[in-house]
C-alpha positions as a printed NumPy array, in Angstrom:
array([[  0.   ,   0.   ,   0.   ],
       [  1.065,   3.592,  -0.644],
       [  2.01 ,   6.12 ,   2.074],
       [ -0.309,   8.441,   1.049],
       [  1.273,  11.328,   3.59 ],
       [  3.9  ,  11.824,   2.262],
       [  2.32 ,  13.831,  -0.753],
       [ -0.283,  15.221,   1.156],
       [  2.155,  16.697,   3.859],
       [  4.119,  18.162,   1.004],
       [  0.778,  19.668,  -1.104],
       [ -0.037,  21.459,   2.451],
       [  3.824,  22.778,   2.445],
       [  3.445,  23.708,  -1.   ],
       [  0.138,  25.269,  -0.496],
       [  1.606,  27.17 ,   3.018],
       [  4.217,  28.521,   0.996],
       [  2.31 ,  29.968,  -1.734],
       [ -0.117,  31.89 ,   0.791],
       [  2.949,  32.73 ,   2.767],
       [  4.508,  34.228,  -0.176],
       [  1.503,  36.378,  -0.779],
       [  0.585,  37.309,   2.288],
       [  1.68 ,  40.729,   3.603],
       [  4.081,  39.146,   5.637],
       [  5.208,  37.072,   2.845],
       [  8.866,  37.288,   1.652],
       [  7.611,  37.901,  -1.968],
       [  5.521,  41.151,  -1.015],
       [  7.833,  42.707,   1.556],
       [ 11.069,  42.696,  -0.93 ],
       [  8.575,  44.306,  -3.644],
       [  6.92 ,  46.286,  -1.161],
       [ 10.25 ,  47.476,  -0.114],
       [ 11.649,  48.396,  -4.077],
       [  9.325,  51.318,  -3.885],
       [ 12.012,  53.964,  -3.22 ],
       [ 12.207,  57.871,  -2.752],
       [ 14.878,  58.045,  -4.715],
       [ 13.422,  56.303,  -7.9  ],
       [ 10.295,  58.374,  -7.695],
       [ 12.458,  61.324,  -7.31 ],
       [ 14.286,  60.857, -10.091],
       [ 12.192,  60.191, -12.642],
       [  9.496,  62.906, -11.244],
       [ 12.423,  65.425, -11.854],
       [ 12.591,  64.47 , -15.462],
       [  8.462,  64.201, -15.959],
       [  8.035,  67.423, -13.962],
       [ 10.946,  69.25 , -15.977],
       [ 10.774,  72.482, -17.78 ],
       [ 11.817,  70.131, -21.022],
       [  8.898,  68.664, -21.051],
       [  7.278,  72.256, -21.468],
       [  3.63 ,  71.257, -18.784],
       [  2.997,  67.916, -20.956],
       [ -0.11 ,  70.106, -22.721],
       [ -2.518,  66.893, -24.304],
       [ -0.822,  66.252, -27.313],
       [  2.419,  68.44 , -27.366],
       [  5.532,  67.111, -28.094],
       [  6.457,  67.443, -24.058],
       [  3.554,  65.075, -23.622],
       [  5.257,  62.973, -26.46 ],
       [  8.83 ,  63.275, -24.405],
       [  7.529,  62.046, -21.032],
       [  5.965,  59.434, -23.083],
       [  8.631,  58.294, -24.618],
       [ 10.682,  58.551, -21.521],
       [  8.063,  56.551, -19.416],
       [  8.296,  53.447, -22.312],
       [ 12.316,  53.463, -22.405],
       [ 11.976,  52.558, -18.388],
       [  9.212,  49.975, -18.801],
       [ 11.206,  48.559, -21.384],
       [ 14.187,  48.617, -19.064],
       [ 12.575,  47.009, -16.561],
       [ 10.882,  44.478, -19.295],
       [  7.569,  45.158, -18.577],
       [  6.105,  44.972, -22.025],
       [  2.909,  46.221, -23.848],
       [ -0.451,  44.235, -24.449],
       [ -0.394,  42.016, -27.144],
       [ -3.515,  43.541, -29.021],
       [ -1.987,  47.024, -28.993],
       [  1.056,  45.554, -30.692],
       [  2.856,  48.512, -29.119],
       [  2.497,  51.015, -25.372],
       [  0.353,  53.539, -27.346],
       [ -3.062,  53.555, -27.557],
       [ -4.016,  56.343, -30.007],
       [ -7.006,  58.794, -29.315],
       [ -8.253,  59.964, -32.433],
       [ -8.523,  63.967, -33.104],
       [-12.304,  63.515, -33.748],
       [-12.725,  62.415, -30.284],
       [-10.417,  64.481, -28.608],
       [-12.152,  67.471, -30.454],
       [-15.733,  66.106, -29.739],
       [-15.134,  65.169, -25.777],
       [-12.942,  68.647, -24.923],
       [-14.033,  71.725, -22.936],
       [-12.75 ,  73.919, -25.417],
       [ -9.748,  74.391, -27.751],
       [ -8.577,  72.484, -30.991],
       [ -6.928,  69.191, -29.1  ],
       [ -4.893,  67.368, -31.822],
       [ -4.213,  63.841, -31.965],
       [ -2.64 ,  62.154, -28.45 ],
       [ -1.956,  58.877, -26.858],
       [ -3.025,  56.805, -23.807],
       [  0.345,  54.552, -22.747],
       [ -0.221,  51.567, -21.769],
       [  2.106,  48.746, -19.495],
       [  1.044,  45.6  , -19.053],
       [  2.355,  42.397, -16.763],
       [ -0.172,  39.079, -17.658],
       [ -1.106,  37.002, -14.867],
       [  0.147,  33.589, -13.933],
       [ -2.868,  31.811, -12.844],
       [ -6.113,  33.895, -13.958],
       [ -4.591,  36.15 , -16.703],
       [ -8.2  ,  36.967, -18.14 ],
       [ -9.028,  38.68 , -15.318],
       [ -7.588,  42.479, -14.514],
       [ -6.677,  44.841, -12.491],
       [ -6.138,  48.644, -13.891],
       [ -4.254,  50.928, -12.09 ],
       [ -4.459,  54.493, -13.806],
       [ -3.314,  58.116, -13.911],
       [ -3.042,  60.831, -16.438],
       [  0.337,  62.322, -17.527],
       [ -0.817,  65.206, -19.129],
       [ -0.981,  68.785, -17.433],
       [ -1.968,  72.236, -19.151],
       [  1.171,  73.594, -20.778],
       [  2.826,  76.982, -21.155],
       [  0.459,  80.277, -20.126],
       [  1.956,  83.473, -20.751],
       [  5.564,  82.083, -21.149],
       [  5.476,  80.402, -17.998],
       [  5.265,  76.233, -17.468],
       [  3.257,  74.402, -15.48 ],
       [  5.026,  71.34 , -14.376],
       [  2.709,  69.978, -12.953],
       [  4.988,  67.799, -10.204],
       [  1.687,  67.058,  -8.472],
       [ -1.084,  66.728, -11.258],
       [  0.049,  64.572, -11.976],
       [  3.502,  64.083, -12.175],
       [  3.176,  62.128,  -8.948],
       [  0.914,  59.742,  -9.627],
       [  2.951,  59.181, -13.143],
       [  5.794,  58.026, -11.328],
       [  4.055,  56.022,  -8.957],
       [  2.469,  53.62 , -11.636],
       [  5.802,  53.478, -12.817],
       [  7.32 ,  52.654,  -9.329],
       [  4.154,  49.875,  -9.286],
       [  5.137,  48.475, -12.169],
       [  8.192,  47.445, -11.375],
       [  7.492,  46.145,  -7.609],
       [  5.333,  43.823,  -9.387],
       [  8.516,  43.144, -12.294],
       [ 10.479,  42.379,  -9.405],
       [  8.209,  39.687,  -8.119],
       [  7.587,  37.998, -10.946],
       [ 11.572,  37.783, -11.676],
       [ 11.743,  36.161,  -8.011],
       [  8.852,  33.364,  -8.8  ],
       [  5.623,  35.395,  -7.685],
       [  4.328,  37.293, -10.262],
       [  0.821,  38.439,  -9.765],
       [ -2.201,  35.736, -10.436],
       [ -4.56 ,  38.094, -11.833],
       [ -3.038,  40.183, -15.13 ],
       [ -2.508,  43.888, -14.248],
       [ -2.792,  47.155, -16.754],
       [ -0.689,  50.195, -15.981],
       [ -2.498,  52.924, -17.857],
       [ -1.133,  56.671, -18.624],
       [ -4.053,  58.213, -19.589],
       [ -3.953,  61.718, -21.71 ],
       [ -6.571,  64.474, -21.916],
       [ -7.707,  64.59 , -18.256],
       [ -6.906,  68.092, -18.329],
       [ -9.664,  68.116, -20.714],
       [-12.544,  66.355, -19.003],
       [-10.951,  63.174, -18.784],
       [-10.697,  62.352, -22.366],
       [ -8.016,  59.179, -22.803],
       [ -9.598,  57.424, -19.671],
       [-13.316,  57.782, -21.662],
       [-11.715,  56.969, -24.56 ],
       [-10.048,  53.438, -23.084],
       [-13.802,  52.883, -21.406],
       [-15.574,  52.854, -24.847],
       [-12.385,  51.412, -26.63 ],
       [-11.229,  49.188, -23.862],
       [ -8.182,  46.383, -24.603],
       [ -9.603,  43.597, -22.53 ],
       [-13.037,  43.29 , -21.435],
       [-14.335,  45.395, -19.057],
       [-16.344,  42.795, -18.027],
       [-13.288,  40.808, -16.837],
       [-11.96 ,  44.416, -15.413],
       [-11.734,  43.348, -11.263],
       [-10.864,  47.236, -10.256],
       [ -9.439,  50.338, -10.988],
       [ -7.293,  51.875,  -8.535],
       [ -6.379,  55.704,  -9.577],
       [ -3.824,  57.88 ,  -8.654],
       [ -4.083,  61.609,  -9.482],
       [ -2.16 ,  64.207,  -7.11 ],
       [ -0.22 ,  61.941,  -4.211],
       [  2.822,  64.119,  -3.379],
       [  1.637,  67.053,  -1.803],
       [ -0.752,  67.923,   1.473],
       [ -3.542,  70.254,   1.679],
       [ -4.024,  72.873,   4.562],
       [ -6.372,  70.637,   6.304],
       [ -3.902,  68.099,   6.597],
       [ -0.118,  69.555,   6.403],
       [  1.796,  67.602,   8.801],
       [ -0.135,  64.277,   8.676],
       [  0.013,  61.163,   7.549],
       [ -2.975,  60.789,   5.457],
       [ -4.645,  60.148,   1.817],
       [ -7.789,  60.626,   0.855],
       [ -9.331,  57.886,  -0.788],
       [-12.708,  58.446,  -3.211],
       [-15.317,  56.277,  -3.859],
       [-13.734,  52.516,  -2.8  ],
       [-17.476,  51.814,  -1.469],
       [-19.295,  52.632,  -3.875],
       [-19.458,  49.654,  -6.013],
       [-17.827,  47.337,  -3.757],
       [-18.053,  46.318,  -0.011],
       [-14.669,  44.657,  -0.355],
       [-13.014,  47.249,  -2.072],
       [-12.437,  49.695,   0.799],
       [-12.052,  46.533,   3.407],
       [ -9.343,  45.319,   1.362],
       [ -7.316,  48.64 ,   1.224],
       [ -8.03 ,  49.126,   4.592],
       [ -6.486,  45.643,   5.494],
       [ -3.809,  46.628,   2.788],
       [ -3.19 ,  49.938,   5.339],
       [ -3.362,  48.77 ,   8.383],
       [ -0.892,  45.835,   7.786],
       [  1.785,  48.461,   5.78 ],
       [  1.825,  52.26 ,   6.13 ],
       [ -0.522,  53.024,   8.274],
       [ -2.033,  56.069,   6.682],
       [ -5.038,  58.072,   7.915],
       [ -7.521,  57.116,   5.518],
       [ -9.743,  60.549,   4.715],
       [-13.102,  59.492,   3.227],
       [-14.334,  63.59 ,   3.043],
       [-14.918,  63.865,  -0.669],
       [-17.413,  60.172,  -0.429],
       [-19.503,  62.785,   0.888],
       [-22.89 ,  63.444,  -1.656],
       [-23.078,  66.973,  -0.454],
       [-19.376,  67.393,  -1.094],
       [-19.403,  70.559,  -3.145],
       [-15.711,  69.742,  -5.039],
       [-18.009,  66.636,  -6.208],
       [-14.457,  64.509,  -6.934],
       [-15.812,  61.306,  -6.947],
       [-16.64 ,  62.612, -10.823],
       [-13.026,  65.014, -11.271],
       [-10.693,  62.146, -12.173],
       [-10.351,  59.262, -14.75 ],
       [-11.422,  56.051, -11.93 ],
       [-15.421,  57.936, -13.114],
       [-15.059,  56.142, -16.451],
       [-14.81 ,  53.012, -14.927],
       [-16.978,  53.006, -12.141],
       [-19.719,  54.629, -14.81 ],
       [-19.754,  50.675, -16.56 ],
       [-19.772,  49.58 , -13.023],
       [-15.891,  48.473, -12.506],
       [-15.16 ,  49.42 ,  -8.715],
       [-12.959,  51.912,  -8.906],
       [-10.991,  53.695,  -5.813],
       [ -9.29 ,  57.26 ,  -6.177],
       [ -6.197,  58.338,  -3.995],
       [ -5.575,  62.322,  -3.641],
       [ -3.909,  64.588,  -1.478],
       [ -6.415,  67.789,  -1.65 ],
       [ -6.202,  71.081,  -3.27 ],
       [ -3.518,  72.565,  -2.383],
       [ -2.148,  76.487,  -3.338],
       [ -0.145,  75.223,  -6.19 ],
       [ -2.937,  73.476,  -7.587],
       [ -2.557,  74.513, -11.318],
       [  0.061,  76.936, -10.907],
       [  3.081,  77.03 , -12.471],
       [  4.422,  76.947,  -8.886],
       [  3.927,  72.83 ,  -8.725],
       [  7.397,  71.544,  -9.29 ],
       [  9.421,  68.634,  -8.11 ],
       [ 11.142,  70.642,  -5.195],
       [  7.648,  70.974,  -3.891],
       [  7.079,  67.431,  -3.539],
       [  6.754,  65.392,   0.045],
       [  8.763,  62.139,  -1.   ],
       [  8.004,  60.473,   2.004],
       [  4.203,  61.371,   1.424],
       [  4.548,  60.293,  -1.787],
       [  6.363,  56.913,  -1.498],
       [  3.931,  55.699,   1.557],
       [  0.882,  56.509,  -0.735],
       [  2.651,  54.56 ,  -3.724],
       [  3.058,  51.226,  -1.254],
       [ -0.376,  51.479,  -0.221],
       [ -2.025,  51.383,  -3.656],
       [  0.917,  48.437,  -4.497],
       [ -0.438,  47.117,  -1.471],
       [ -3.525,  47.268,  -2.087],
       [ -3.182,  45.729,  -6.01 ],
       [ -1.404,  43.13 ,  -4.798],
       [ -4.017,  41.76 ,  -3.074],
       [ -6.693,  42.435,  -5.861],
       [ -4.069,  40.637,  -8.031],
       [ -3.36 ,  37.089,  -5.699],
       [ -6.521,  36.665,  -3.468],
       [ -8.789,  33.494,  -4.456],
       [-11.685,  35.039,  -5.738],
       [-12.634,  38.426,  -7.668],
       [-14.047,  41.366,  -5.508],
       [-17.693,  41.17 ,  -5.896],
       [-19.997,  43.779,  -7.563],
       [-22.559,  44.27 ,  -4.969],
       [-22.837,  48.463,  -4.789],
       [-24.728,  50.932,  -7.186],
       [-23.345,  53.754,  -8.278],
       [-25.855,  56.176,  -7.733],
       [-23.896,  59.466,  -6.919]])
């Protein structure tokens, strides 16, 4: 007769280590965790926030620059493209960036997109977004736009390759994951709308969107905190906000500011950035911000402005917070209505 332990003891020590592994006390999360540097969002925030990229107007060639900067380091760190896209762009026509703008003659621009497929249940996705346009020159002077968002830019970027860095080690994410530059939110978030109606992969098999616009600065409410605010994680989800609140309390340990889920909320933000056009086809979608603040659209938002340590605890918790999207056992489940 067979010893039949033998194989069962090691499918348990197999199955231990895998959970262990992607836990958040798992070997495999902490070391990616831990890639997320100040420095590396530094630097290349310095370069996407730079006067050479002239404000990264929708369609300019500075919005073409920090694009073409933002591929060379996905391709360094050999995160390639999806497969459908045969390349990182996805191109928004003229006619729609004409048709969906607030005003002015937007020419021809480009969502960027990243992708890193999953190892078990690669039809199913996570998005993680944020627009890398800003609004140009006015009256000879640039608008960086460190902040709006050069910050969250960098973080996807920063995301990205925490999750490279696992899969090189053996624990790549189970569920695929789409790292989307979005242009035109300047604009009334064109390139996000335009992905929505135009979408790569189903939106159907879309798990969440988790979008970063603005995560390097504080507001006056909140100068000298540890905080984020986070939009909207509710709304469509009841597991959503649990999950980034587990994803929180077991990493950075944020102050988690849920003003703007506030109906009455007169800023009305929940509708101000590109997670809208997800949540509108009913993908749960949570927003991380750091409040208006005085540079808000000024050219006085540069790099030198930025709170690295702000920004690289906000980064972790959104990793965080993906990474458990990504590797838990079942999707999140669809159980809210959005009926702000």
């Amino acid at each position: 007769m067979k010893n039949i332990f033998v194989p069962l003891l090691s499918a348990v020590l197999l199955t231990s280590c895998a959970t262990t592994n992607y836990s958040y006390d798992g070997r495999a999360f902490r070391k990616a965790y831990e890639s997320i540097s100040q420095d590396d969002l530094k630097r290349d925030l310095y370069i996407i926030a730079s006067d050479e990229m002239e404000g990264r107007q929708t369609g300019s060639e500075g919005q073409k620059k920090a694009g073409r900067y933002m591929i060379g380091q996905y391709q360094e760190m050999g995160v390639g493209f999806p497969a459908p896209l045969k390349s990182y762009y996805q191109t928004v026509p003229q006619a729609f960036m004409q048709a969906k703008t607030r005003g002015g003659n937007l020419p021809e621009s480009e969502n960027i997109l990243a992708y890193i497929p999953g190892s078990e249940k690669p039809e199913e996705l996570i998005v993680i977004s944020a627009h890398y346009d800003h609004v140009g020159t006015r009256d000879g002077q640039i608008y960086n736009g460190a902040d709006d968002d050069g910050s969250g830019t960098v973080a996807l970027m920063e995301i990205a390759e925490a999750f490279q860095n696992a899969k090189k080690a053996g624990h790549g994410p189970k569920r695929s994951i789409l790292f989307l530059h979005v242009t035109g939110e300047e604009h009334g978030l064109i390139g996000s709308d335009y992905y929505s109606q135009n979408p790569v992969f189903p939106l159907a098999n879309t798990v969440a969107n988790l979008n970063i616009d603005m995560i390097g600065r504080c507001d006056p409410e909140n100068c000298g905190k540890n905080y984020v605010y986070v939009i909207g994680s509710e709304m469509l989800s009841s597991e959503l906000k649990k999950i980034n609140v587990e994803a929180n309390n077991k990493t950075v340990k944020l102050e988690l500011n849920y003003k703007y889920d506030d109906p009455a909320d007169p800023q009305r933000l929940y509708y101000r950035s590109d997670h809208y056009n997800f949540a509108k086809h009913n993908v749960p979608a949570a927003f991380f911000f750091d409040g208006i603040h005085a540079d808000y659209h000024k050219p006085g938002d540069d790099p030198d402005k930025i709170d690295y340590v702000a920004l690289q605890k906000r980064t972790q918790l959104v990793f965080a917070t993906a990474w458990e999207l990504a590797n838990r056992a079942e999707r999140i489940v669809v159980d809210g209505k959005n009926t702000r």
